[in-house]
Coordinates of C-alpha atoms and ligand atoms in Angstrom, one line a residue:
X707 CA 6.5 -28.9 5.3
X708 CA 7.1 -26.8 2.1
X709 CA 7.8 -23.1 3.1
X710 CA 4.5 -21.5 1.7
X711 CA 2.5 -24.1 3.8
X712 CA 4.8 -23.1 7.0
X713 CA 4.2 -19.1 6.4
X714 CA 0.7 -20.2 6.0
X715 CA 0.2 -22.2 9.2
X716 CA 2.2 -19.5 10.9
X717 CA -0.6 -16.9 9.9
X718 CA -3.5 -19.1 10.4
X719 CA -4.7 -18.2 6.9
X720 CA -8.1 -18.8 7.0
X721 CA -11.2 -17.2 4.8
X722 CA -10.2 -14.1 6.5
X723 CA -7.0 -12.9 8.0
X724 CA -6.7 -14.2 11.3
X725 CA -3.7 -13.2 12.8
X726 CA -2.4 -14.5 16.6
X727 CA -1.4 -12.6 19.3
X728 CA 1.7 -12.2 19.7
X729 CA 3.2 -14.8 16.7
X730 CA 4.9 -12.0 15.7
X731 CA 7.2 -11.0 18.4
X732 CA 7.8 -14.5 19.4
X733 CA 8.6 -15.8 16.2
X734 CA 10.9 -12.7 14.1
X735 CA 13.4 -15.4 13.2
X736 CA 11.5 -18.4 12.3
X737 CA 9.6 -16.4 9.9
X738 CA 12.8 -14.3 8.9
X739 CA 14.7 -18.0 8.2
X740 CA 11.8 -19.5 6.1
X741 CA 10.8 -16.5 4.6
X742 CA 14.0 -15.5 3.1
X743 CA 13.4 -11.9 4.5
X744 CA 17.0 -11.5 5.5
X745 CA 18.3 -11.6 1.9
X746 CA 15.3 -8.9 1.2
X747 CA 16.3 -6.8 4.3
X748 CA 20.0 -7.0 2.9
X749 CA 19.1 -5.6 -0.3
X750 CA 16.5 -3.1 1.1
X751 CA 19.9 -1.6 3.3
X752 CA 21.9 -1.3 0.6
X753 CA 19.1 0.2 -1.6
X754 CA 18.9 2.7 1.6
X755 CA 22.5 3.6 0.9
X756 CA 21.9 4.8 -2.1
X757 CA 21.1 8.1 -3.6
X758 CA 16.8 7.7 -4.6
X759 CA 17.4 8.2 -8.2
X760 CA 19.3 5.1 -7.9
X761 CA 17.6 3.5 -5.3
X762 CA 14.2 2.9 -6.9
X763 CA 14.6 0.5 -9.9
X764 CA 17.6 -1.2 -8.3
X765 CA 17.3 -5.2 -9.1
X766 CA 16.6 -7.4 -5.9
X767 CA 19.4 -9.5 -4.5
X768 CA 17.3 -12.6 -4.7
X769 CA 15.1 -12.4 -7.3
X770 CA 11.7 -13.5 -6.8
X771 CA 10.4 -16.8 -8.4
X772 CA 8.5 -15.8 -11.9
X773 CA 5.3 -14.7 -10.6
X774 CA 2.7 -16.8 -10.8
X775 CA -0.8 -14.3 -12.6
X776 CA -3.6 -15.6 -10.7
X777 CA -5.8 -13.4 -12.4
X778 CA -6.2 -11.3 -14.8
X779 CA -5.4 -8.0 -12.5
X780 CA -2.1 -9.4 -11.6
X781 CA -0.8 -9.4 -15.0
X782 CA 1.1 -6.6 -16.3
X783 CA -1.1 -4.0 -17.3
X784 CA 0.2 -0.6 -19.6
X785 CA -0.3 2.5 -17.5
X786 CA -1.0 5.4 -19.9
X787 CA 1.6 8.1 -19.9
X788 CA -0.9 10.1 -18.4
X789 CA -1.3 8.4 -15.1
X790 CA 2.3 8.5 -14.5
X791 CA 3.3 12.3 -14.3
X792 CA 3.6 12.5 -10.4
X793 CA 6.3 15.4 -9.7
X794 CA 9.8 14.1 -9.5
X795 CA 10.0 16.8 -6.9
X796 CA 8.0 17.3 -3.8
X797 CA 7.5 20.8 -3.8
X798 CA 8.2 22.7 0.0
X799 CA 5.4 22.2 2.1
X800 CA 4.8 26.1 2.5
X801 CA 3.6 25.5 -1.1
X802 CA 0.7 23.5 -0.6
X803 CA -2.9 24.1 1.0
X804 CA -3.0 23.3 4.9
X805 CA -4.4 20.0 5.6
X806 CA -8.0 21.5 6.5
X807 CA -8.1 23.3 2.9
X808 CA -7.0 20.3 1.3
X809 CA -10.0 18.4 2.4
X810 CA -11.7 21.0 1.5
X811 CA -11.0 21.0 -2.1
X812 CA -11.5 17.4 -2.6
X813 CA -14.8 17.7 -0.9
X814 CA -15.5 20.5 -3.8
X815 CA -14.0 18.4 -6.4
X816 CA -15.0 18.4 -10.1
X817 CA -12.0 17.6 -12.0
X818 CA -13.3 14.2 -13.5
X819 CA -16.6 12.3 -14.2
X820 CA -16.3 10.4 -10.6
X821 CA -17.8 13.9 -9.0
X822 CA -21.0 13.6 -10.6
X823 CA -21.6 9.5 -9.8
X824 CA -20.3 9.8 -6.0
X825 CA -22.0 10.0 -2.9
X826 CA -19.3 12.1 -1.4
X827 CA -15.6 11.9 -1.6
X828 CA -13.0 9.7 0.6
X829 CA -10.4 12.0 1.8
X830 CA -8.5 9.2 3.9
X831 CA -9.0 7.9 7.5
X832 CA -6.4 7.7 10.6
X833 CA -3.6 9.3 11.8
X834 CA -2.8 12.7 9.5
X835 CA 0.8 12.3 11.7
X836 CA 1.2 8.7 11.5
X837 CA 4.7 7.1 10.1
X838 CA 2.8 4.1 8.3
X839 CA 1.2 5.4 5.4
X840 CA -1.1 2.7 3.6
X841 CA -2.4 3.9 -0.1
X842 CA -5.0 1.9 -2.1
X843 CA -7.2 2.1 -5.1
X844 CA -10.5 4.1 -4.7
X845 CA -13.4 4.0 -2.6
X846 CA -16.1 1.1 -3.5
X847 CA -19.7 0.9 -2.7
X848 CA -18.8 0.6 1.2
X849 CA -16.8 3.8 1.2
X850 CA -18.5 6.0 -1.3
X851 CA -21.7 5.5 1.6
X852 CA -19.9 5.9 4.4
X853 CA -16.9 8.6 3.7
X854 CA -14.0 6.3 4.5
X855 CA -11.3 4.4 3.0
X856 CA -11.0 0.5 3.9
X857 CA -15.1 0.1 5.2
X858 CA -15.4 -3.2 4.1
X859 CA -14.5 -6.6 3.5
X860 CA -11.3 -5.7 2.1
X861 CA -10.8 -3.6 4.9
X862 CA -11.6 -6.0 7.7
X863 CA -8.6 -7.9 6.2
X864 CA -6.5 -4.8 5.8
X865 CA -7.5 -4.3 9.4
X866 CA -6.4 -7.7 10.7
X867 CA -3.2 -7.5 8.7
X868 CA -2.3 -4.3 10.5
X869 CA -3.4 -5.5 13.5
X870 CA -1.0 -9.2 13.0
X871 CA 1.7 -6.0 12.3
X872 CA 1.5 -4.8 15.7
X873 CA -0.4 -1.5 14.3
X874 CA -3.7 0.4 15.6
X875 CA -5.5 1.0 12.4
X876 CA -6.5 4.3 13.6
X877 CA -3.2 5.2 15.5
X878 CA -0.5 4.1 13.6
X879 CA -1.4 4.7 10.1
X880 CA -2.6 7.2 7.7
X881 CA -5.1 5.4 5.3
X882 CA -5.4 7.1 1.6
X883 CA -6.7 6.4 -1.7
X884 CA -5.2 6.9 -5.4
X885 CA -8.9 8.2 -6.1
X886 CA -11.2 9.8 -3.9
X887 CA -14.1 8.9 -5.9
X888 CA -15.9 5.8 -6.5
X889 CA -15.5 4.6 -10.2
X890 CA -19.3 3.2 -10.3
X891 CA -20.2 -0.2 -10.6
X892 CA -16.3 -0.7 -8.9
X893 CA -14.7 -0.5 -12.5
X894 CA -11.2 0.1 -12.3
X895 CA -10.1 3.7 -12.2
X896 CA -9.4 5.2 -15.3
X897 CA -6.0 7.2 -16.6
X898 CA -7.7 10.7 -16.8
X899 CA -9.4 9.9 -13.0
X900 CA -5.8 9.0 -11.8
X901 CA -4.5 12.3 -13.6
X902 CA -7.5 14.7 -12.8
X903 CA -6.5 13.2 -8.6
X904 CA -3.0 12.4 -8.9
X905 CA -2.1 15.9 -7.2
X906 CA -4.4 15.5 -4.0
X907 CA -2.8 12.3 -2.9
X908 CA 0.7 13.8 -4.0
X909 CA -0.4 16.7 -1.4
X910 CA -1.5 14.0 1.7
X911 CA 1.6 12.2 1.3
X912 CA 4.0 15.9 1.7
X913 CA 1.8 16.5 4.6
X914 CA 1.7 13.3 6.9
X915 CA 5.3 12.9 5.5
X916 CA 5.2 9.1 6.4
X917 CA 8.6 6.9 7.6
X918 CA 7.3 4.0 5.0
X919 CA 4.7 4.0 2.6
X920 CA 2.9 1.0 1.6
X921 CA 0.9 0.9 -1.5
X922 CA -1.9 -1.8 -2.0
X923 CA -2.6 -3.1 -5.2
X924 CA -1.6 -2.4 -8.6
X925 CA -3.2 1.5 -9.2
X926 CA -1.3 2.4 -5.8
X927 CA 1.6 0.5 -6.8
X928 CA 2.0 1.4 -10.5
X929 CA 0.6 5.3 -10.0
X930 CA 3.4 6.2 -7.2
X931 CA 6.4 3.9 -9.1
X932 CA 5.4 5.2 -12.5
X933 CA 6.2 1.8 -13.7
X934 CA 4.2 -0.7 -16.0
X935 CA 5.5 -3.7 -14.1
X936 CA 3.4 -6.1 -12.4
X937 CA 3.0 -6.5 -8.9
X938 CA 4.9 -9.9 -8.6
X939 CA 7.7 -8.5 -9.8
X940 CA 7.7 -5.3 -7.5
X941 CA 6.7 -6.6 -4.3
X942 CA 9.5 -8.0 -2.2
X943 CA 11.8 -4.9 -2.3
X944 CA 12.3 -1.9 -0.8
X945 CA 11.5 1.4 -3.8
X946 CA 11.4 4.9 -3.2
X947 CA 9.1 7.7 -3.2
X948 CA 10.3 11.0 -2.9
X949 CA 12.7 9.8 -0.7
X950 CA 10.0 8.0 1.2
X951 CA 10.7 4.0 1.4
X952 CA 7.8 1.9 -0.2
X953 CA 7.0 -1.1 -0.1
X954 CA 4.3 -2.6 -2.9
X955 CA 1.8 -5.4 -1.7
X956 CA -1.4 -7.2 -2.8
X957 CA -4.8 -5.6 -2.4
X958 CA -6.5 -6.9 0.2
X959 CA -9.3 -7.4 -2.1
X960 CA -7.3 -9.5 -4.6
X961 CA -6.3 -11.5 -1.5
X962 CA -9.5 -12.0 -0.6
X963 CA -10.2 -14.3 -4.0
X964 CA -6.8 -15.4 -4.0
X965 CA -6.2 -17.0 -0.3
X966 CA -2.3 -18.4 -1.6
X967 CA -1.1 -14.9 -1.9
X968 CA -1.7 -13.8 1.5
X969 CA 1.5 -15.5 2.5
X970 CA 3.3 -13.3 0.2
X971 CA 1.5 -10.5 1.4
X972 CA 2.8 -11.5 4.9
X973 CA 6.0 -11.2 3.8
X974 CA 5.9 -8.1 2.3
X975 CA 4.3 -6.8 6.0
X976 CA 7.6 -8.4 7.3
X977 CA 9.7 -6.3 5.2
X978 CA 7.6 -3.3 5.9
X979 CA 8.0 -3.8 9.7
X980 CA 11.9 -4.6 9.4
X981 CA 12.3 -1.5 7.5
X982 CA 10.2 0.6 9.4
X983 CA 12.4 -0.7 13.1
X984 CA 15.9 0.5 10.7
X985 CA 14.2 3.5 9.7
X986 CA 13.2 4.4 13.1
X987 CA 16.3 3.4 15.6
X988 CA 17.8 5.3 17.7
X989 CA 21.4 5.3 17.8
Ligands
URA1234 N1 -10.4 -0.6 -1.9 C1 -9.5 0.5 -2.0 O1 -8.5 0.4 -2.6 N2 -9.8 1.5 -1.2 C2 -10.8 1.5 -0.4 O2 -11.0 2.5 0.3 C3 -11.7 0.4 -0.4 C4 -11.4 -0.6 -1.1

């Protein structure tokens, strides 16, 4: 058995994620071994080791194949300049509005188009003091009804893959979007909505001050990187974020048309989790 089917049997890939109980813990090396993590977790140390300047657009040991573009999304996409002016710096947390405020103000937004299309905002959904933070895209039509991130389908496979993680949606991890508004019609969010937002999700992160962040999808991915690559190509490694480790995966909604990938995005949860155990032991 080839080692993509393997990963896939392991994870009972189905039309939806369907994780098993307990695969995880009982099978960290067989997955480790096929998966090729241990040559990722190696290079994720040594990126750890070094200063974050450096850290972030270090090469991976093994590089991964070429990826494949299964769509259109997936290929490399230019990020205007404007959509990738995040502060180098985190600014103290004194500095910012207290969490309750900073609801508040997105709640009030105006500062792009989005406000006058939306039903209301999505400020995020979980644990504000979780260690796991998980960023996406924006809020689709699910969301934008019901006021929180990751409503439907793509959440109920977000949800599972947390779940096949070992993590409580709701305990473990702080859920936030690039965007707080719906684009309509689910077009993809545009430079100046990404700019005109940029600051609010910059805000959440200083705030929950997450162990790992893990961004979903290209807009999460390229927005907090302020890099142009494509996801195949940054997946697989351990980057920085202010400081923060991140580790870029799939959307769950692009996994959702393109069932091959969720073994990759397995992998990329494997990473996360090994990081996350090294980030968190006690000596
Ligand atoms: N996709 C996202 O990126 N975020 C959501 O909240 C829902 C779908």
């Amino acid at each position: 058995m080839n080692r993509s089917r393997f990963i896939q049997q392991a994870i009972g890939l189905g039309p939806i994620w369907e994780s098993r109980e307990g695969w995880f813990a009982d099978h960290p090396a067989e997955i480790s071994r096929q998966a090729l993590i241990q040559a990722h977790h190696d290079q994720a140390i040594a990126e750890l080791h070094q200063p974050a300047s450096t850290a972030t657009a270090t090469a991976p040991a093994v590089q991964p194949a070429a990826p494949i573009l299964a769509s259109e999304k997936d290929k490399p996409q230019p990020v205007s300049p404007a959509t990738t002016v995040l502060p180098a710096v985190a600014s103290p947390i004194g500095q910012i509005p207290s969490w309750e405020q900073l609801e508040q103000t997105v709640a009030n937004c105006e500062r792009c188009t989005l406000c006058r299309t939306r039903t209301q905002t999505v400020f995020g959904r979980g644990n504000p003091q979780a260690r796991w933070m998980l960023i996406g895209e924006a809020p689709g039509e699910h969301e934008d009804r019901q006021g929180e991130p990751f409503v439907g389908k793509a959440g109920q496979l977000l949800d599972n893959m947390l779940a096949a993680a070992g993590l409580d949606r709701d305990r473990d991890v702080y859920i936030a979007n690039v965007l707080k508004c719906r684009p309509p019609g689910n077009r993809n969010p545009a430079p100046e909505e990404i700019l005109a937002c940029q600051g609010y999700l910059q805000q959440q992160i200083q705030h929950v001050r997450p162990v790992l962040i893990v961004a979903l999808g290209r807009f999460a991915v390229q927005t907090l990187l302020q890099s142009e690559q494509a996801i195949g190509k940054l997946r697989g490694q351990v980057h920085q974020y202010q400081g923060i480790p991140l580790i870029a995966t799939y959307h769950p909604a692009y996994l959702l048309r393109n069932l091959p990938d969720k073994a990759k995005a397995w992998q990329d949860m494997v990473l996360a989790k090994q990081q996350f155990s090294r980030l968190t032991q006690t000596a």
